[in-house]
PDB file of C-alpha atoms in Angstrom:
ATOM      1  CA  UNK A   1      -1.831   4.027 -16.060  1.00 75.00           C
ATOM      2  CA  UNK A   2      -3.080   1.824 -19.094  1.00 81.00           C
ATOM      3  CA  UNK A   3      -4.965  -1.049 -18.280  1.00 76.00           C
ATOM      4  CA  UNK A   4      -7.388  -3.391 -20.223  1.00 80.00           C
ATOM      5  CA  UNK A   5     -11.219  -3.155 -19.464  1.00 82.00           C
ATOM      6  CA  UNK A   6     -13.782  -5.557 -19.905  1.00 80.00           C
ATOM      7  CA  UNK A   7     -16.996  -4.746 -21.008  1.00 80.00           C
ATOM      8  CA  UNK A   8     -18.889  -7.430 -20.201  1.00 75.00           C
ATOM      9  CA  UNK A   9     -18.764  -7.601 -16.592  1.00 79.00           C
ATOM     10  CA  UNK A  10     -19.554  -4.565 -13.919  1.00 83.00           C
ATOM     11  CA  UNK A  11     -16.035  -4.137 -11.984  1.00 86.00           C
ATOM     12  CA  UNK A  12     -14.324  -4.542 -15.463  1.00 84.00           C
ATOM     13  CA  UNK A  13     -12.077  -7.684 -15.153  1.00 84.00           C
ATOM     14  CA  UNK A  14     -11.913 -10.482 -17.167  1.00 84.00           C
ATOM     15  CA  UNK A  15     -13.246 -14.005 -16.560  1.00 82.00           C
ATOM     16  CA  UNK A  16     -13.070 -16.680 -18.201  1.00 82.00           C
ATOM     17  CA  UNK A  17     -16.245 -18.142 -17.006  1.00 81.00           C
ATOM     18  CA  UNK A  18     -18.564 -14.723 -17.700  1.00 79.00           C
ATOM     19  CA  UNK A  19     -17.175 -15.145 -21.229  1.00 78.00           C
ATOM     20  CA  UNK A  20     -17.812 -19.003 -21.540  1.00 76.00           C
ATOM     21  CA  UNK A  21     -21.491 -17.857 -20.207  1.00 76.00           C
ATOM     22  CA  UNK A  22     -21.645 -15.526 -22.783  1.00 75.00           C
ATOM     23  CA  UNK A  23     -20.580 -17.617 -25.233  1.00 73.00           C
ATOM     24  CA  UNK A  24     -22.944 -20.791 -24.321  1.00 68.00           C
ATOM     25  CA  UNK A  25     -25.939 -18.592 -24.518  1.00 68.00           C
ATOM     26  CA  UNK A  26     -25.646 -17.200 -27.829  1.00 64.00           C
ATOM     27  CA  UNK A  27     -24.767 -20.670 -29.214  1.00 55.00           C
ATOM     28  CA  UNK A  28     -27.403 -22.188 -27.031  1.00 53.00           C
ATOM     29  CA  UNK A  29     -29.993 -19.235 -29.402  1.00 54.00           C
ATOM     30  CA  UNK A  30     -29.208 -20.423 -32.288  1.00 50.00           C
ATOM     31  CA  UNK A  31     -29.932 -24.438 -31.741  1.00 50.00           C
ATOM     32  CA  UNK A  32     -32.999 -24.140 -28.623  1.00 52.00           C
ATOM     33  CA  UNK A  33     -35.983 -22.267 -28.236  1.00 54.00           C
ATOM     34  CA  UNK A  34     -36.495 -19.943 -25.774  1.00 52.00           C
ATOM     35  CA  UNK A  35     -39.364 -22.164 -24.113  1.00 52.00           C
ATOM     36  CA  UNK A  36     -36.772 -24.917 -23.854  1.00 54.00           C
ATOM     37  CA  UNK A  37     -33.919 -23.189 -22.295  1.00 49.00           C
ATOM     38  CA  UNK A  38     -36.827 -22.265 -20.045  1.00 52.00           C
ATOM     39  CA  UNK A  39     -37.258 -25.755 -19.051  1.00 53.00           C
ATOM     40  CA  UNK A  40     -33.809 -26.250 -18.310  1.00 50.00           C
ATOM     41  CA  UNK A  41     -32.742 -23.882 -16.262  1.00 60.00           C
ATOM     42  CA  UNK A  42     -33.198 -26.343 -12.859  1.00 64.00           C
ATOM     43  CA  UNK A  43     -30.780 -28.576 -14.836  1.00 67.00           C
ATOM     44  CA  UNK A  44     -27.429 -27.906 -15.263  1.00 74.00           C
ATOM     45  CA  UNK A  45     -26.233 -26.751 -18.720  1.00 72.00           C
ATOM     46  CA  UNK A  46     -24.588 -29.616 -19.707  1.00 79.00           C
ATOM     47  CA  UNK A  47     -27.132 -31.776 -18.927  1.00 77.00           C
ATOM     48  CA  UNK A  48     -29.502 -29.379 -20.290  1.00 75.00           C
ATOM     49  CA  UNK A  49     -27.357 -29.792 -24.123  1.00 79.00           C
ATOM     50  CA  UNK A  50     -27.083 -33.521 -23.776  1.00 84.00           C
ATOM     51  CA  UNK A  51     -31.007 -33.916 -23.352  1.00 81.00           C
ATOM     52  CA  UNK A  52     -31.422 -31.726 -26.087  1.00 81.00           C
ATOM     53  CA  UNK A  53     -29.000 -33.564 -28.769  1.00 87.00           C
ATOM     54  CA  UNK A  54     -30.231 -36.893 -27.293  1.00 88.00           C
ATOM     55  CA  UNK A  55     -33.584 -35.855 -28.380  1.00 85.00           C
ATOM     56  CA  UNK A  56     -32.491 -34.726 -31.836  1.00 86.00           C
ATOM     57  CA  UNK A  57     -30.448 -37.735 -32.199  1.00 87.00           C
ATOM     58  CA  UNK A  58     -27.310 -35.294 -32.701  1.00 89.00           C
ATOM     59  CA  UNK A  59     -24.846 -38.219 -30.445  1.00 92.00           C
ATOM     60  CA  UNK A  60     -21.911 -39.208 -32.701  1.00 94.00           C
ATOM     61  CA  UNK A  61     -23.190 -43.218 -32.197  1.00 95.00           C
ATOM     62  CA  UNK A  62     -21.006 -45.749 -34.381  1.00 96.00           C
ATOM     63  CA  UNK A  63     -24.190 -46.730 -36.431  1.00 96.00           C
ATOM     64  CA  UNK A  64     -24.539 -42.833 -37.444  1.00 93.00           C
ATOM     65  CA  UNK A  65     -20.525 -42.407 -37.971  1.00 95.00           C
ATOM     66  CA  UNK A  66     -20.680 -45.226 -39.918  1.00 95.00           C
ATOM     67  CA  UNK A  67     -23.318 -44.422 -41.797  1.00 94.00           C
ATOM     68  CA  UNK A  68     -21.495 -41.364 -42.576  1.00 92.00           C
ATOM     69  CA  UNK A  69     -18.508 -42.585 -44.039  1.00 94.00           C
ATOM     70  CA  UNK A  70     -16.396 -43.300 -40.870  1.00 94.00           C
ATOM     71  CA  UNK A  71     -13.961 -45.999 -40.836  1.00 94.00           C
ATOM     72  CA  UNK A  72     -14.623 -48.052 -37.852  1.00 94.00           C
ATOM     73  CA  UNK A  73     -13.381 -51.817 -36.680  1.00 94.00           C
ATOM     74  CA  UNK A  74     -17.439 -52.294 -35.869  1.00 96.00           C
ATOM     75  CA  UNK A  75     -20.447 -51.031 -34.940  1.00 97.00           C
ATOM     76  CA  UNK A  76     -21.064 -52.865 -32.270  1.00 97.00           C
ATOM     77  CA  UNK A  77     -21.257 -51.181 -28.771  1.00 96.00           C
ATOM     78  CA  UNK A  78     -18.258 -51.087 -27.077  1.00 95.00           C
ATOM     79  CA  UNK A  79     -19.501 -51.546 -23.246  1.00 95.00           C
ATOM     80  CA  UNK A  80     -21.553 -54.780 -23.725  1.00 95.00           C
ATOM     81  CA  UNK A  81     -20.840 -55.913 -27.256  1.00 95.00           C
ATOM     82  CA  UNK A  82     -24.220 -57.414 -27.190  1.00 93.00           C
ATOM     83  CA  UNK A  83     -25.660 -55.264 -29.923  1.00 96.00           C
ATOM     84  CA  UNK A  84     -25.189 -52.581 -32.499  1.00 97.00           C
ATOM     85  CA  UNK A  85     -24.289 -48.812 -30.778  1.00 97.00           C
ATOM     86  CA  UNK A  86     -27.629 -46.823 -31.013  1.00 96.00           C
ATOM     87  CA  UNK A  87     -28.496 -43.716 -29.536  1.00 94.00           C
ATOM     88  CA  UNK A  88     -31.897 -45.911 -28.024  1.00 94.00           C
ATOM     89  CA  UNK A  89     -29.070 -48.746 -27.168  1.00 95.00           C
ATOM     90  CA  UNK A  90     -26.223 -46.512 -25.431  1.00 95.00           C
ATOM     91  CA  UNK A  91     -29.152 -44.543 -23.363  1.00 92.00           C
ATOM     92  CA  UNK A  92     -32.007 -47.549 -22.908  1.00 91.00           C
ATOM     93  CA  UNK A  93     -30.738 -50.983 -23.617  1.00 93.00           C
ATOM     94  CA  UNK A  94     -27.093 -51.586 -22.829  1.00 95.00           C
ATOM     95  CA  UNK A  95     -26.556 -53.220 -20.118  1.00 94.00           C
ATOM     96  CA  UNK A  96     -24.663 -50.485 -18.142  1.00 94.00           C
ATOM     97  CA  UNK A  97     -27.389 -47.673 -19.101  1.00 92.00           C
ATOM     98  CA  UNK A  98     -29.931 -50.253 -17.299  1.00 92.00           C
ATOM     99  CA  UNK A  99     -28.148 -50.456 -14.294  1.00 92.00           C
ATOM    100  CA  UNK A 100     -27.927 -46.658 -14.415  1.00 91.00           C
ATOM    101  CA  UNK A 101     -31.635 -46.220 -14.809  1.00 85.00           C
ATOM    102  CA  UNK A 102     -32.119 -48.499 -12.062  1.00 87.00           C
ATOM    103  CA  UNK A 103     -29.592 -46.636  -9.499  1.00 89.00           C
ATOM    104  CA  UNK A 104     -31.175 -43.298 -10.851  1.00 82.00           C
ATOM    105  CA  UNK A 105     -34.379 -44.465 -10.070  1.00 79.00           C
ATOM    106  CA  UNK A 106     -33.893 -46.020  -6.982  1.00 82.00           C
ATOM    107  CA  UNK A 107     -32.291 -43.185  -5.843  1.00 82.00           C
ATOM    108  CA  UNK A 108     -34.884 -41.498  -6.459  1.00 74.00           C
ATOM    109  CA  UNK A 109     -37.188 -43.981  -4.635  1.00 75.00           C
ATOM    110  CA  UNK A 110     -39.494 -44.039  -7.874  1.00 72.00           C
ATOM    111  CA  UNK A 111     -39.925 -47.523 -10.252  1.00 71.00           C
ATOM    112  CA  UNK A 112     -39.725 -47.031 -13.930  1.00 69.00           C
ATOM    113  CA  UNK A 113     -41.103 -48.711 -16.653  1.00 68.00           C
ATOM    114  CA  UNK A 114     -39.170 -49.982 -19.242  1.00 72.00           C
ATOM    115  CA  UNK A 115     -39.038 -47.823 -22.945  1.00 78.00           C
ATOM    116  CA  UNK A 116     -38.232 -49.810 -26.211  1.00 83.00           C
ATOM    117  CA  UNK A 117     -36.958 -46.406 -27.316  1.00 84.00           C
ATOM    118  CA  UNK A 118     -36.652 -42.915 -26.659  1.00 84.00           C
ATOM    119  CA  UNK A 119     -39.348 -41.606 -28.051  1.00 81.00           C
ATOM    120  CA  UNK A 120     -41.369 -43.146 -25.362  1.00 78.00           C
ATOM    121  CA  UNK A 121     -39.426 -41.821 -22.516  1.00 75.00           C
ATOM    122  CA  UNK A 122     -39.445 -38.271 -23.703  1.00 73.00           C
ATOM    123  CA  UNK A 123     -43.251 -38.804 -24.762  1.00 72.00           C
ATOM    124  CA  UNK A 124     -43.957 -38.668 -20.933  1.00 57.00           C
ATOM    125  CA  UNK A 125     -45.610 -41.893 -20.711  1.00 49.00           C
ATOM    126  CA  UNK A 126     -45.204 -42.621 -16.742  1.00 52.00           C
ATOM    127  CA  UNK A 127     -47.439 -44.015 -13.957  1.00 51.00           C
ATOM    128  CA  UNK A 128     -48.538 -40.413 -12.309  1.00 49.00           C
ATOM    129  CA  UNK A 129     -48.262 -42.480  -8.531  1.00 49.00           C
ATOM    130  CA  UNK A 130     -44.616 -42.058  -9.252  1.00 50.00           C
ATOM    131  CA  UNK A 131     -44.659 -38.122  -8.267  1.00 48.00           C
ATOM    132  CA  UNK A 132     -42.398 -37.200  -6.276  1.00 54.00           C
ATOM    133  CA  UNK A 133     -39.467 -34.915  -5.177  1.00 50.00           C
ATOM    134  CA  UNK A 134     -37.802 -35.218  -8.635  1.00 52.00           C
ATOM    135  CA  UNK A 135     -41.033 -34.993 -10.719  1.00 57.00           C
ATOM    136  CA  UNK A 136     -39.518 -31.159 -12.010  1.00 57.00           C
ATOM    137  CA  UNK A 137     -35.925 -32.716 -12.843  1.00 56.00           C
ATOM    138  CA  UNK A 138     -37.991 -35.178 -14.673  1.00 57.00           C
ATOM    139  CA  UNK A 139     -40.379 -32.732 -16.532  1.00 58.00           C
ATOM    140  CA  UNK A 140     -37.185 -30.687 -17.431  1.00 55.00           C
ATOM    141  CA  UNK A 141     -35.105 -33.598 -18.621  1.00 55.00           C
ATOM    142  CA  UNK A 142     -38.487 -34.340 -20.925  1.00 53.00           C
TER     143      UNK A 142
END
């Protein structure tokens, strides 16, 4: 009887989630070191990728689309209107990523100082009192 084998899995059969596996590491090669997949293997993956293009400032913000040619009504951010959509804004200042921070944090009974940008809150600058539980989450995320 003919049948269809797959290669890339022991008993043969296909999945779609060895393949998407497959597929998100050899992307993952091409745009992360090894040591920082390393790092963020307690995260999970998608979280992992966000960090990572927050970092490189790879976040499709309006300030960047527009400064890329894109056609938009404004560049103000959309949540709070109260200033221009920034990747530092949309993850620091708005109003909504503060509340987050603060639910995050106090979730994770730890205080926080405030960052002016992101730069600062991957740097690592943090009071070392605040180790706890979620200290490797943090080091991963940095």
């Amino acid at each position: 009887m003919d049948k269809w084998e797959w290669k890339l899995q022991s008993n043969g059969q296909f999945s779609t989630h060895t393949l998407s596996k497959m597929i998100d590491s050899k992307q993952l090669q091409h745009f992360v070191s090894q040591h920082e997949t390393d790092r963020l293997q307690i995260l999970p993956q998608k979280i992992g990728i966000l960090t990572w293009r927050v970092k490189k400032r790879r976040i499709p913000v309006r300030v960047e689309l527009d400064n890329r040619g894109v056609d938009l009504d404004s560049v103000r951010c959309p949540v709070c209107n109260n200033d221009l959509e920034t990747v530092d804004h949309i993850f620091l200042h708005c109003n909504f990523a503060k509340d987050l921070w603060a639910r995050v944090l106090r979730w994770w009974k730890a205080s926080g100082p405030s960052y002016s940008n992101l730069e600062e809150l991957f740097c690592g600058v943090h009071d070392p009192s605040q180790i706890n539980q979620h200290s490797n989450i943090w080091k991963a995320i940095e």
